[in-house]
Tab-separated table of C-alpha atoms in Angstrom:
chain	number	residue	atom	x	y	z
A	900	MET	CA	49.820	8.799	-7.463
A	901	CYS	CA	50.556	5.964	-5.071
A	902	SER	CA	53.437	3.696	-4.259
A	903	LEU	CA	53.517	0.164	-2.896
A	904	GLU	CA	56.345	-0.810	-0.630
A	905	LYS	CA	56.991	-4.287	0.745
A	906	ARG	CA	58.412	-4.479	4.219
A	907	GLY	CA	58.702	-8.055	5.412
A	908	ASN	CA	55.154	-9.381	5.342
A	909	LEU	CA	53.650	-5.934	5.081
A	910	PHE	CA	52.455	-4.144	1.996
A	911	ILE	CA	52.528	-0.413	2.546
A	912	LEU	CA	50.384	1.552	0.117
A	913	ILE	CA	51.205	5.236	0.199
A	914	LEU	CA	48.986	7.829	-1.406
A	915	ASN	CA	51.357	10.457	-2.687
A	916	GLY	CA	51.740	12.519	-5.788
A	917	GLN	CA	51.782	16.211	-6.477
A	918	ASN	CA	48.119	16.639	-5.753
A	919	GLY	CA	48.193	17.193	-1.997
A	920	GLU	CA	44.515	16.361	-1.662
A	921	HIS	CA	45.100	12.909	-3.187
A	922	ARG	CA	41.971	13.381	-5.244
A	923	LEU	CA	40.701	10.378	-7.090
A	924	ASN	CA	40.955	10.533	-10.862
A	925	PRO	CA	41.545	7.744	-13.403
A	926	ASN	CA	45.315	7.892	-12.886
A	927	LEU	CA	45.203	7.546	-9.124
A	928	PHE	CA	42.472	4.908	-9.285
A	929	SER	CA	44.430	2.841	-11.817
A	930	SER	CA	47.551	3.211	-9.796
A	931	ILE	CA	45.884	2.006	-6.573
A	932	ILE	CA	44.107	-0.873	-8.309
A	933	SER	CA	47.417	-1.984	-9.871
A	934	ALA	CA	49.124	-1.789	-6.515
A	935	LEU	CA	46.426	-3.995	-5.009
A	936	SER	CA	46.827	-6.507	-7.844
A	937	ARG	CA	50.529	-6.608	-7.126
A	938	ALA	CA	49.932	-7.111	-3.424
A	939	LYS	CA	47.499	-9.904	-4.208
A	940	ALA	CA	49.939	-11.576	-6.596
A	941	GLU	CA	52.770	-11.407	-4.068
A	942	SER	CA	50.667	-12.276	-1.034
A	943	THR	CA	51.407	-15.239	1.187
A	944	ARG	CA	49.995	-16.501	4.471
A	945	GLY	CA	50.540	-13.802	7.036
A	946	SER	CA	50.488	-10.844	4.667
A	947	ALA	CA	48.820	-7.561	5.595
A	948	LEU	CA	48.330	-4.192	3.951
A	949	VAL	CA	48.311	-0.714	5.429
A	950	THR	CA	47.330	2.404	3.472
A	951	LEU	CA	48.942	5.674	4.451
A	952	SER	CA	49.230	9.178	3.281
A	953	HIS	CA	50.920	12.286	4.621
A	954	GLY	CA	50.013	15.906	4.967
A	955	LYS	CA	46.718	17.657	5.413
A	956	PHE	CA	44.594	15.168	3.483
A	957	PHE	CA	44.061	11.434	3.410
A	958	CYS	CA	41.883	11.657	0.313
A	959	ASN	CA	39.568	14.524	-0.485
A	960	GLY	CA	37.281	12.681	-2.896
A	961	PHE	CA	36.880	12.758	-6.633
A	962	ASP	CA	38.969	15.070	-8.786
A	963	LEU	CA	36.117	17.379	-9.680
A	964	ASP	CA	38.469	19.719	-11.558
A	965	TRP	CA	39.128	16.884	-13.965
A	966	VAL	CA	35.426	16.036	-14.160
A	967	ASN	CA	34.449	19.653	-14.872
A	968	ALA	CA	37.224	20.248	-17.402
A	969	ALA	CA	35.200	18.216	-19.893
A	970	GLY	CA	33.926	19.917	-23.061
A	971	SER	CA	30.220	19.458	-22.440
A	972	ASP	CA	27.658	18.670	-19.785
A	973	GLU	CA	27.328	15.208	-21.237
A	974	GLU	CA	31.046	14.576	-21.080
A	975	THR	CA	31.171	15.931	-17.553
A	976	GLN	CA	28.548	13.388	-16.547
A	977	GLN	CA	30.471	10.652	-18.347
A	978	ARG	CA	33.664	11.552	-16.532
A	979	PHE	CA	31.849	11.488	-13.226
A	980	ASN	CA	30.298	8.105	-14.030
A	981	LEU	CA	33.728	6.797	-14.960
A	982	LEU	CA	35.033	7.772	-11.551
A	983	LEU	CA	32.088	5.974	-9.948
A	984	ASP	CA	32.959	2.843	-11.915
A	985	TYR	CA	36.561	3.098	-10.817
A	986	LEU	CA	35.456	3.508	-7.211
A	987	LYS	CA	33.378	0.325	-7.491
A	988	GLN	CA	36.409	-1.506	-8.883
A	989	LEU	CA	38.477	-0.180	-6.030
A	990	VAL	CA	35.976	-1.373	-3.424
A	991	LEU	CA	35.882	-4.760	-5.135
A	992	ALA	CA	39.675	-5.023	-5.135
A	993	PHE	CA	39.918	-4.139	-1.453
A	994	ILE	CA	37.223	-6.502	-0.216
A	995	SER	CA	38.705	-9.367	-2.237
A	996	LEU	CA	42.246	-8.742	-1.047
A	997	PRO	CA	43.587	-11.905	0.567
A	998	MET	CA	45.004	-10.254	3.680
A	999	PRO	CA	43.942	-7.951	6.524
A	1000	THR	CA	43.856	-4.253	5.592
A	1001	ILE	CA	44.252	-1.102	7.654
A	1002	ALA	CA	43.807	2.539	6.723
A	1003	ALA	CA	45.852	5.018	8.757
A	1004	VAL	CA	43.915	8.230	8.213
A	1005	ASN	CA	46.318	11.090	8.819
A	1006	GLY	CA	44.180	13.877	7.461
A	1007	HIS	CA	40.848	14.808	5.970
A	1008	ALA	CA	38.795	12.352	3.992
A	1009	ALA	CA	35.744	13.371	1.999
A	1010	ALA	CA	33.181	11.519	-0.097
A	1011	GLY	CA	35.089	8.962	-2.218
A	1012	GLY	CA	37.969	9.346	0.222
A	1013	VAL	CA	35.725	8.150	3.049
A	1014	VAL	CA	34.748	5.165	0.918
A	1015	LEU	CA	38.435	4.463	0.357
A	1016	ALA	CA	39.132	4.491	4.096
A	1017	LEU	CA	36.113	2.346	4.865
A	1018	CYS	CA	37.059	-0.351	2.346
A	1019	HIS	CA	39.722	-1.354	4.822
A	1020	ASP	CA	39.077	-3.878	7.604
A	1021	TYR	CA	40.321	-1.431	10.227
A	1022	VAL	CA	40.515	2.362	10.225
A	1023	LEU	CA	42.849	4.258	12.498
A	1024	MET	CA	42.560	8.017	12.591
A	1025	ARG	CA	44.166	11.129	13.953
A	1026	ARG	CA	42.373	12.633	16.875
A	1027	HIS	CA	42.809	16.169	15.543
A	1028	ARG	CA	43.413	17.638	12.078
A	1029	SER	CA	41.386	14.938	10.466
A	1030	VAL	CA	37.705	14.752	9.669
A	1031	LEU	CA	35.497	12.336	7.798
A	1032	ASN	CA	33.042	14.262	5.675
A	1033	MET	CA	30.444	12.624	3.484
A	1034	ILE	CA	30.047	15.873	1.601
A	1035	ASP	CA	27.770	14.347	-1.025
A	1036	LEU	CA	24.597	15.745	0.541
A	1037	ASP	CA	26.030	19.280	0.638
A	1038	LEU	CA	27.125	18.972	-2.995
A	1039	GLY	CA	23.734	17.682	-4.053
A	1040	ILE	CA	25.098	14.325	-5.155
A	1041	LYS	CA	23.289	11.062	-4.448
A	1042	ILE	CA	25.291	8.182	-3.037
A	1043	PRO	CA	25.030	5.196	-5.394
A	1044	GLU	CA	23.756	1.874	-4.058
A	1045	PRO	CA	27.047	-0.066	-3.897
A	1046	PHE	CA	28.538	2.531	-1.576
A	1047	MET	CA	25.343	2.692	0.477
A	1048	ALA	CA	25.658	-1.070	0.859
A	1049	LEU	CA	29.243	-0.620	2.064
A	1050	PHE	CA	28.104	1.899	4.676
A	1051	ARG	CA	25.193	-0.314	5.704
A	1052	ALA	CA	27.583	-3.209	6.251
A	1053	LYS	CA	30.084	-1.232	8.286
A	1054	ILE	CA	28.024	1.169	10.368
A	1055	SER	CA	24.653	0.888	12.024
A	1056	GLY	CA	21.816	2.926	13.374
A	1057	SER	CA	22.217	6.551	14.289
A	1058	ALA	CA	25.930	6.492	13.450
A	1059	ARG	CA	25.119	5.653	9.851
A	1060	ARG	CA	22.550	8.376	9.689
A	1061	ASP	CA	24.967	10.880	11.183
A	1062	LEU	CA	27.691	9.933	8.719
A	1063	LEU	CA	25.525	10.143	5.598
A	1064	LEU	CA	22.557	12.366	6.241
A	1065	ARG	CA	23.722	15.123	8.519
A	1066	GLY	CA	26.455	17.018	6.669
A	1067	LEU	CA	28.868	16.539	9.539
A	1068	LYS	CA	32.626	16.831	9.633
A	1069	ILE	CA	33.339	13.929	11.924
A	1070	LYS	CA	36.464	14.124	14.029
A	1071	GLY	CA	38.478	11.199	15.341
A	1072	GLU	CA	36.901	10.901	18.800
A	1073	GLU	CA	33.414	11.041	17.358
A	1074	ALA	CA	34.280	8.493	14.682
A	1075	LEU	CA	35.576	6.252	17.462
A	1076	LYS	CA	32.314	6.545	19.410
A	1077	MET	CA	30.367	5.845	16.237
A	1078	GLY	CA	32.255	2.613	15.728
A	1079	ILE	CA	33.683	3.814	12.424
A	1080	VAL	CA	37.304	3.831	13.533
A	1081	GLU	CA	39.177	1.410	15.710
A	1082	ALA	CA	41.452	3.871	17.522
A	1083	VAL	CA	42.641	7.483	17.406
A	1084	TYR	CA	46.140	8.910	17.711
A	1085	ASP	CA	47.790	12.274	18.034
A	1086	GLY	CA	49.991	13.193	15.135
A	1087	ASP	CA	50.724	11.984	11.633
A	1088	GLU	CA	53.678	9.886	12.749
A	1089	GLU	CA	51.718	8.231	15.575
A	1090	VAL	CA	48.814	7.172	13.413
A	1091	THR	CA	51.171	5.950	10.697
A	1092	ASN	CA	53.216	3.904	13.160
A	1093	ALA	CA	50.068	2.559	14.766
A	1094	GLY	CA	48.811	1.478	11.357
A	1095	ILE	CA	52.043	-0.322	10.605
A	1096	LYS	CA	52.093	-1.964	14.015
A	1097	MET	CA	48.487	-3.138	13.712
A	1098	ALA	CA	49.185	-4.554	10.262
A	1099	ASP	CA	52.186	-6.319	11.694
A	1100	ASP	CA	50.190	-7.783	14.605
A	1101	LEU	CA	47.519	-9.064	12.233
A	1102	ALA	CA	50.130	-10.447	9.838
A	1103	LYS	CA	51.691	-12.432	12.695
A	1104	ARG	CA	48.424	-14.378	13.034
A	1105	ASN	CA	49.502	-16.096	9.843
A	1106	TRP	CA	46.019	-16.532	8.478
A	1107	HIS	CA	45.281	-18.095	5.111
A	1108	GLY	CA	44.625	-15.129	2.839
A	1109	GLU	CA	42.010	-16.876	0.732
A	1110	VAL	CA	40.014	-17.936	3.781
A	1111	TYR	CA	40.358	-14.441	5.246
A	1112	ALA	CA	38.980	-12.849	2.073
A	1113	GLU	CA	36.069	-15.290	1.922
A	1114	ILE	CA	35.050	-14.677	5.529
A	1115	ARG	CA	35.463	-10.940	4.976
A	1116	LYS	CA	33.122	-11.038	1.997
A	1117	GLY	CA	30.533	-12.491	4.367
A	1118	LEU	CA	30.573	-9.189	6.248
A	1119	TYR	CA	29.561	-7.486	3.015
A	1120	SER	CA	26.994	-9.909	1.662
A	1121	GLU	CA	24.673	-7.244	0.273
A	1122	LEU	CA	27.547	-5.368	-1.361
A	1123	CYS	CA	28.900	-8.587	-2.844
A	1124	ASP	CA	25.482	-9.357	-4.330
A	1125	ILE	CA	25.294	-5.878	-5.874
A	1126	LEU	CA	28.804	-6.151	-7.298
A	1127	GLY	CA	28.134	-9.709	-8.446
A	1128	ILE	CA	30.925	-11.321	-6.445
A	1129	ALA	CA	30.144	-14.955	-5.829
A	1130	SER	CA	31.645	-16.706	-2.846
A	1131	THR	CA	34.156	-19.375	-3.736
A	1132	PRO	CA	34.223	-22.703	-1.915
A	1133	ILE	CA	37.404	-23.449	-0.016
A	1134	ALA	CA	39.101	-26.850	-0.250
A	1135	THR	CA	38.734	-29.526	2.410
A	1136	PRO	CA	39.598	-28.287	5.846
A	1137	LYS	CA	42.253	-30.070	7.828
A	1138	LEU	CA	40.326	-31.353	10.766
B	1159	MET	CA	23.876	-35.578	26.008
B	1160	CYS	CA	21.415	-33.173	27.627
B	1161	SER	CA	18.539	-33.144	30.057
B	1162	LEU	CA	15.265	-31.277	30.060
B	1163	GLU	CA	13.574	-30.343	33.309
B	1164	LYS	CA	10.236	-28.594	33.739
B	1165	ARG	CA	9.949	-26.166	36.606
B	1166	GLY	CA	6.626	-24.366	36.585
B	1167	ASN	CA	6.509	-22.580	33.230
B	1168	LEU	CA	10.233	-22.920	32.701
B	1169	PHE	CA	11.950	-25.533	30.617
B	1170	ILE	CA	15.512	-25.957	31.795
B	1171	LEU	CA	17.792	-27.535	29.209
B	1172	THR	CA	21.099	-28.680	30.643
B	1173	LEU	CA	23.888	-29.420	28.181
B	1174	THR	CA	26.090	-32.282	29.152
B	1175	GLY	CA	27.129	-33.439	25.686
B	1176	LYS	CA	30.083	-35.687	25.210
B	1177	ASN	CA	32.725	-35.206	27.933
B	1178	VAL	CA	33.459	-32.064	29.926
B	1179	GLU	CA	33.741	-29.930	26.786
B	1180	HIS	CA	30.096	-30.701	25.952
B	1181	ARG	CA	31.122	-31.381	22.383
B	1182	LEU	CA	28.569	-31.913	19.674
B	1183	ASN	CA	28.135	-34.971	17.493
B	1184	PRO	CA	24.981	-36.167	15.709
B	1185	GLU	CA	23.889	-38.140	18.782
B	1186	VAL	CA	24.223	-35.154	21.100
B	1187	LEU	CA	22.584	-32.819	18.599
B	1188	SER	CA	19.744	-35.295	18.155
B	1189	SER	CA	19.149	-35.465	21.868
B	1190	ILE	CA	18.989	-31.663	22.123
B	1191	ILE	CA	16.580	-31.522	19.184
B	1192	SER	CA	14.398	-34.117	20.918
B	1193	ALA	CA	14.440	-32.097	24.106
B	1194	LEU	CA	13.299	-29.039	22.159
B	1195	SER	CA	10.535	-31.076	20.510
B	1196	ARG	CA	9.353	-32.088	23.956
B	1197	ALA	CA	9.404	-28.485	25.146
B	1198	LYS	CA	7.464	-27.453	22.062
B	1199	ALA	CA	4.882	-30.203	22.566
B	1200	GLU	CA	4.363	-29.256	26.211
B	1201	SER	CA	4.495	-25.500	25.685
B	1202	THR	CA	1.662	-23.206	26.682
B	1203	ARG	CA	1.226	-19.459	26.773
B	1204	GLY	CA	3.866	-18.075	29.078
B	1205	SER	CA	6.434	-20.823	28.620
B	1206	ALA	CA	10.129	-20.015	28.433
B	1207	LEU	CA	13.322	-22.022	28.051
B	1208	VAL	CA	16.723	-21.503	29.599
B	1209	THR	CA	19.799	-23.460	28.529
B	1210	VAL	CA	22.496	-23.991	31.108
B	1211	SER	CA	25.610	-26.046	31.515
B	1212	HIS	CA	28.200	-26.562	34.225
B	1213	GLY	CA	31.943	-26.521	34.483
B	1214	LYS	CA	34.696	-24.947	32.442
B	1215	PHE	CA	32.930	-25.242	29.096
B	1216	PHE	CA	29.561	-24.282	27.723
B	1217	CYS	CA	30.177	-26.027	24.423
B	1218	ASN	CA	33.542	-26.411	22.741
B	1219	GLY	CA	32.341	-27.289	19.249
B	1220	PHE	CA	32.081	-30.441	17.228
B	1221	ASP	CA	33.321	-33.793	18.477
B	1222	LEU	CA	36.383	-33.905	16.240
B	1223	ASP	CA	37.485	-37.211	17.777
B	1224	TRP	CA	34.342	-38.761	16.331
B	1225	VAL	CA	34.762	-36.919	13.037
B	1226	ASN	CA	38.340	-38.138	12.623
B	1227	ALA	CA	37.809	-41.706	13.851
B	1228	THR	CA	37.251	-42.967	10.314
B	1229	GLY	CA	39.245	-44.705	7.624
B	1230	SER	CA	39.641	-41.840	5.228
B	1231	LYS	CA	39.784	-38.094	4.820
B	1232	GLN	CA	36.683	-38.312	2.676
B	1233	GLU	CA	34.754	-40.086	5.435
B	1234	ALA	CA	35.950	-37.548	7.986
B	1235	GLN	CA	34.638	-34.767	5.736
B	1236	GLN	CA	31.310	-36.594	5.501
B	1237	ARG	CA	31.086	-36.860	9.275
B	1238	PHE	CA	31.910	-33.168	9.599
B	1239	ASP	CA	29.280	-32.225	7.017
B	1240	TYR	CA	26.749	-34.435	8.766
B	1241	SER	CA	27.495	-32.772	12.108
B	1242	LEU	CA	26.975	-29.411	10.433
B	1243	ASP	CA	23.629	-30.544	9.023
B	1244	CYS	CA	22.526	-31.694	12.464
B	1245	LEU	CA	23.623	-28.340	13.910
B	1246	THR	CA	21.551	-26.547	11.274
B	1247	GLN	CA	18.528	-28.617	12.251
B	1248	LEU	CA	19.128	-27.650	15.862
B	1249	VAL	CA	19.323	-23.953	14.988
B	1250	GLN	CA	16.040	-24.281	13.116
B	1251	ALA	CA	14.479	-25.963	16.142
B	1252	PHE	CA	15.614	-23.131	18.406
B	1253	ILE	CA	14.452	-20.433	16.009
B	1254	SER	CA	11.020	-22.064	15.704
B	1255	LEU	CA	10.578	-22.698	19.410
B	1256	PRO	CA	7.287	-21.139	20.531
B	1257	MET	CA	8.652	-19.451	23.640
B	1258	PRO	CA	11.412	-17.024	24.675
B	1259	THR	CA	14.838	-18.608	25.095
B	1260	VAL	CA	17.767	-17.617	27.288
B	1261	ALA	CA	21.285	-19.076	27.260
B	1262	ALA	CA	23.245	-18.853	30.501
B	1263	VAL	CA	26.854	-19.207	29.388
B	1264	ASN	CA	28.963	-20.489	32.259
B	1265	GLY	CA	32.143	-21.217	30.324
B	1266	HIS	CA	33.886	-21.386	27.005
B	1267	ALA	CA	32.081	-21.716	23.721
B	1268	ALA	CA	34.122	-22.253	20.587
B	1269	ALA	CA	33.642	-22.955	16.903
B	1270	ALA	CA	30.274	-24.611	16.324
B	1271	GLY	CA	29.708	-24.217	20.058
B	1272	VAL	CA	29.351	-20.441	19.605
B	1273	VAL	CA	26.233	-21.018	17.543
B	1274	ILE	CA	24.391	-22.628	20.451
B	1275	PRO	CA	24.164	-19.624	22.801
B	1276	LEU	CA	23.589	-17.340	19.824
B	1277	CYS	CA	20.469	-19.186	18.736
B	1278	HIS	CA	18.820	-18.077	21.925
B	1279	ASP	CA	16.897	-14.829	22.131
B	1280	TYR	CA	18.997	-13.659	25.082
B	1281	VAL	CA	22.478	-14.522	26.256
B	1282	VAL	CA	23.747	-13.959	29.763
B	1283	MET	CA	27.371	-14.811	30.396
B	1284	ARG	CA	29.943	-15.026	33.114
B	1285	ARG	CA	32.092	-11.960	33.515
B	1286	ASP	CA	34.925	-13.741	35.282
B	1287	ARG	CA	35.338	-16.806	33.090
B	1288	GLY	CA	34.505	-17.995	29.636
B	1289	VAL	CA	35.118	-16.747	26.136
B	1290	LEU	CA	33.351	-17.006	22.796
B	1291	TYR	CA	35.836	-18.028	20.162
B	1292	VAL	CA	34.929	-18.259	16.490
B	1293	ASN	CA	38.071	-20.037	15.386
B	1294	ASP	CA	37.296	-20.863	11.768
B	1295	LEU	CA	39.828	-18.339	10.460
B	1296	GLU	CA	42.514	-19.749	12.760
B	1297	MET	CA	41.731	-23.269	11.516
B	1298	GLY	CA	41.868	-22.179	7.874
B	1299	LEU	CA	38.154	-22.838	7.455
B	1300	LYS	CA	35.716	-20.697	5.603
B	1301	ILE	CA	32.504	-20.064	7.524
B	1302	PRO	CA	29.583	-21.562	5.559
B	1303	GLU	CA	27.305	-19.007	3.880
B	1304	LEU	CA	24.358	-20.097	5.992
B	1305	TYR	CA	26.234	-19.395	9.199
B	1306	MET	CA	27.487	-16.045	7.967
B	1307	ALA	CA	23.804	-15.218	7.480
B	1308	PHE	CA	23.181	-16.441	11.019
B	1309	PHE	CA	25.930	-14.213	12.452
B	1310	ARG	CA	24.719	-11.276	10.356
B	1311	ALA	CA	21.317	-11.659	12.006
B	1312	LYS	CA	22.869	-11.348	15.459
B	1313	THR	CA	25.374	-8.558	14.987
B	1314	SER	CA	26.792	-6.141	12.445
B	1315	GLY	CA	29.521	-3.613	11.650
B	1316	TRP	CA	32.723	-3.708	13.649
B	1317	ALA	CA	31.237	-6.205	16.137
B	1318	LEU	CA	30.567	-8.728	13.368
B	1319	ARG	CA	34.089	-8.206	12.073
B	1320	ASP	CA	35.561	-8.730	15.533
B	1321	LEU	CA	33.456	-11.862	16.060
B	1322	VAL	CA	34.428	-13.698	12.864
B	1323	LEU	CA	37.414	-12.022	11.223
B	1324	ARG	CA	39.829	-11.404	14.067
B	1325	GLY	CA	40.531	-14.772	15.705
B	1326	LEU	CA	39.594	-13.347	19.080
B	1327	LYS	CA	38.710	-15.134	22.289
B	1328	ILE	CA	36.127	-12.678	23.453
B	1329	LYS	CA	35.190	-12.271	27.115
B	1330	GLY	CA	31.793	-11.401	28.535
B	1331	GLU	CA	32.442	-7.670	29.098
B	1332	GLU	CA	33.555	-7.197	25.506
B	1333	LEU	CA	30.620	-9.213	24.177
B	1334	LEU	CA	28.358	-6.956	26.198
B	1335	LYS	CA	29.865	-3.901	24.464
B	1336	MET	CA	29.429	-5.676	21.139
B	1337	GLY	CA	25.767	-6.247	21.859
B	1338	ILE	CA	26.185	-9.999	21.557
B	1339	VAL	CA	25.413	-10.755	25.185
B	1340	ASP	CA	22.765	-8.986	27.204
B	1341	ALA	CA	24.307	-9.054	30.674
B	1342	VAL	CA	27.291	-10.460	32.549
B	1343	TYR	CA	27.480	-11.990	36.011
B	1344	ASP	CA	30.135	-13.318	38.322
B	1345	GLY	CA	30.314	-17.017	38.992
B	1346	GLU	CA	28.501	-20.017	37.593
B	1347	VAL	CA	25.724	-19.784	40.162
B	1348	GLY	CA	25.389	-16.079	39.404
B	1349	VAL	CA	24.943	-16.510	35.685
B	1350	THR	CA	22.732	-19.605	35.976
B	1351	ASN	CA	20.374	-17.893	38.400
B	1352	ALA	CA	20.323	-14.770	36.260
B	1353	GLY	CA	19.417	-16.864	33.231
B	1354	MET	CA	16.579	-18.533	35.082
B	1355	LYS	CA	15.284	-15.263	36.433
B	1356	MET	CA	15.353	-13.690	33.000
B	1357	ALA	CA	13.480	-16.648	31.513
B	1358	ASP	CA	10.977	-16.404	34.334
B	1359	ASP	CA	10.411	-12.671	33.773
B	1360	LEU	CA	9.847	-13.324	30.081
B	1361	ALA	CA	7.463	-16.200	30.823
B	1362	ARG	CA	5.346	-13.904	32.967
B	1363	ARG	CA	4.527	-11.822	29.884
B	1364	LYS	CA	2.298	-14.703	28.821
B	1365	TRP	CA	2.941	-14.241	25.133
B	1366	ASP	CA	1.309	-16.422	22.494
B	1367	GLY	CA	4.129	-18.822	21.630
B	1368	GLU	CA	3.248	-19.193	17.967
B	1369	VAL	CA	3.178	-15.444	17.453
B	1370	TYR	CA	6.455	-15.144	19.337
B	1371	ALA	CA	8.141	-17.694	17.103
B	1372	GLU	CA	6.871	-16.062	13.922
B	1373	ILE	CA	8.074	-12.620	14.944
B	1374	ARG	CA	11.382	-14.111	15.991
B	1375	LYS	CA	11.876	-15.762	12.612
B	1376	GLY	CA	11.644	-12.273	11.112
B	1377	LEU	CA	14.858	-11.397	12.948
B	1378	TYR	CA	16.547	-14.225	11.041
B	1379	SER	CA	14.898	-13.566	7.698
B	1380	GLU	CA	18.002	-14.070	5.579
B	1381	PHE	CA	18.928	-17.289	7.381
B	1382	CYS	CA	15.340	-18.591	7.226
B	1383	GLY	CA	15.166	-17.639	3.566
B	1384	MET	CA	18.265	-19.690	2.811
B	1385	LEU	CA	16.717	-22.684	4.588
B	1386	GLY	CA	13.326	-22.203	3.014
B	1387	ILE	CA	11.519	-21.849	6.341
B	1388	ALA	CA	8.556	-19.785	5.302
B	1389	SER	CA	6.678	-17.552	7.703
B	1390	LYS	CA	3.175	-18.800	8.391
B	1391	ALA	CA	0.219	-16.417	8.407
B	1392	ILE	CA	-1.292	-16.195	11.879
B	1393	GLY	CA	-5.040	-16.400	12.316
B	1394	THR	CA	-7.156	-13.295	12.711
B	1395	PRO	CA	-5.964	-11.336	15.705
B	1396	LYS	CA	-8.535	-10.062	18.159
B	1397	LEU	CA	-8.218	-6.328	17.901
């Protein structure tokens, strides 16, 4: 599933489990959402979170085996809708998290896995052996509005079109040019270490987590409206 | 405070503000608003405005000495809020100005001071000196909703994140890459002259000022919506 490790001021969320593709099903979703709640509860000024995984995949999307193992077409649809609801909750949890977040993408990410990566403030990626693939179009699946709003907030113009509407497997260098990732690295270990280092550097800024989360929500105003997240006022500033 | 000079079709607004940091208090903001009113009253087809300043700073934010020179924390908050209201009025005045506007940024702009160059249609900046620094996060201050809408009108994606959520002092070259400034120049004379030339080139287009302002407001639709500044219908165009 996933594990949450605390290392000094850093929360390290590791996607693991037997399923090498780290596919998103209710168990993994619940496990990640719980981990984020824990991080939030234990957060202080100067906290940061980095999400890692190891092996060939970062996260290959929804667990369609689980979805399709349902008894009927109706149940299959219900299972799929449940995963969409979980994904919305996940996005909500990430964008409300009171600390900077980094995804160190070591391997392939598809569909829901791309959404997972992009919920983070910063995405680092491997230069090779890692692609971002919004496979939804190829699978004949529409992308629901909340996730479209996430993409609209994070990526503009032709890059957005290329990510969503072109059936591309986007490699690290291309993702960098498109402004989707912050930096690319060679090797699983390099990208993981870079993720941890970046989290550490951001943690050292010692920002107020609540303020950070509120400003961050301002980057996602449309998404916040769709998800019904109101902005909370912050107490009197020290001037 | 500031001075307004007319040179041919150009209005040249020089920020002097309070002390060398050109800090903003209600008096300074009022004087700039008056200058803009004058420019508006004297505007014709083919007018343009360029805002310049001299020295190490373009505008270093609110006059916190004035804000804090009161008996109580509550009064200080009131003064801060009042300064913010005056700033909002100034932004409205810039956005409604019936002519193209250029900011020639010779030096540092921080906090509320960042808003000033950004309310111009074009920003030219020094390459060799000067940073834009949105320091709200550093100060533990949430950015007001209205100003998040303002920043969202000017930039998006990773550039918006880097502007408001990273505590960065951003130089001209980087701002150019972020699409926040339009060009960079060496030296104060270099950037000031470039600003004037750009304003002049825009003035030569002889645009209808009212039409210009209405189209411009459409670039700030969310911000204008929050302030209730409706778009006016323009009279029948000659086709």
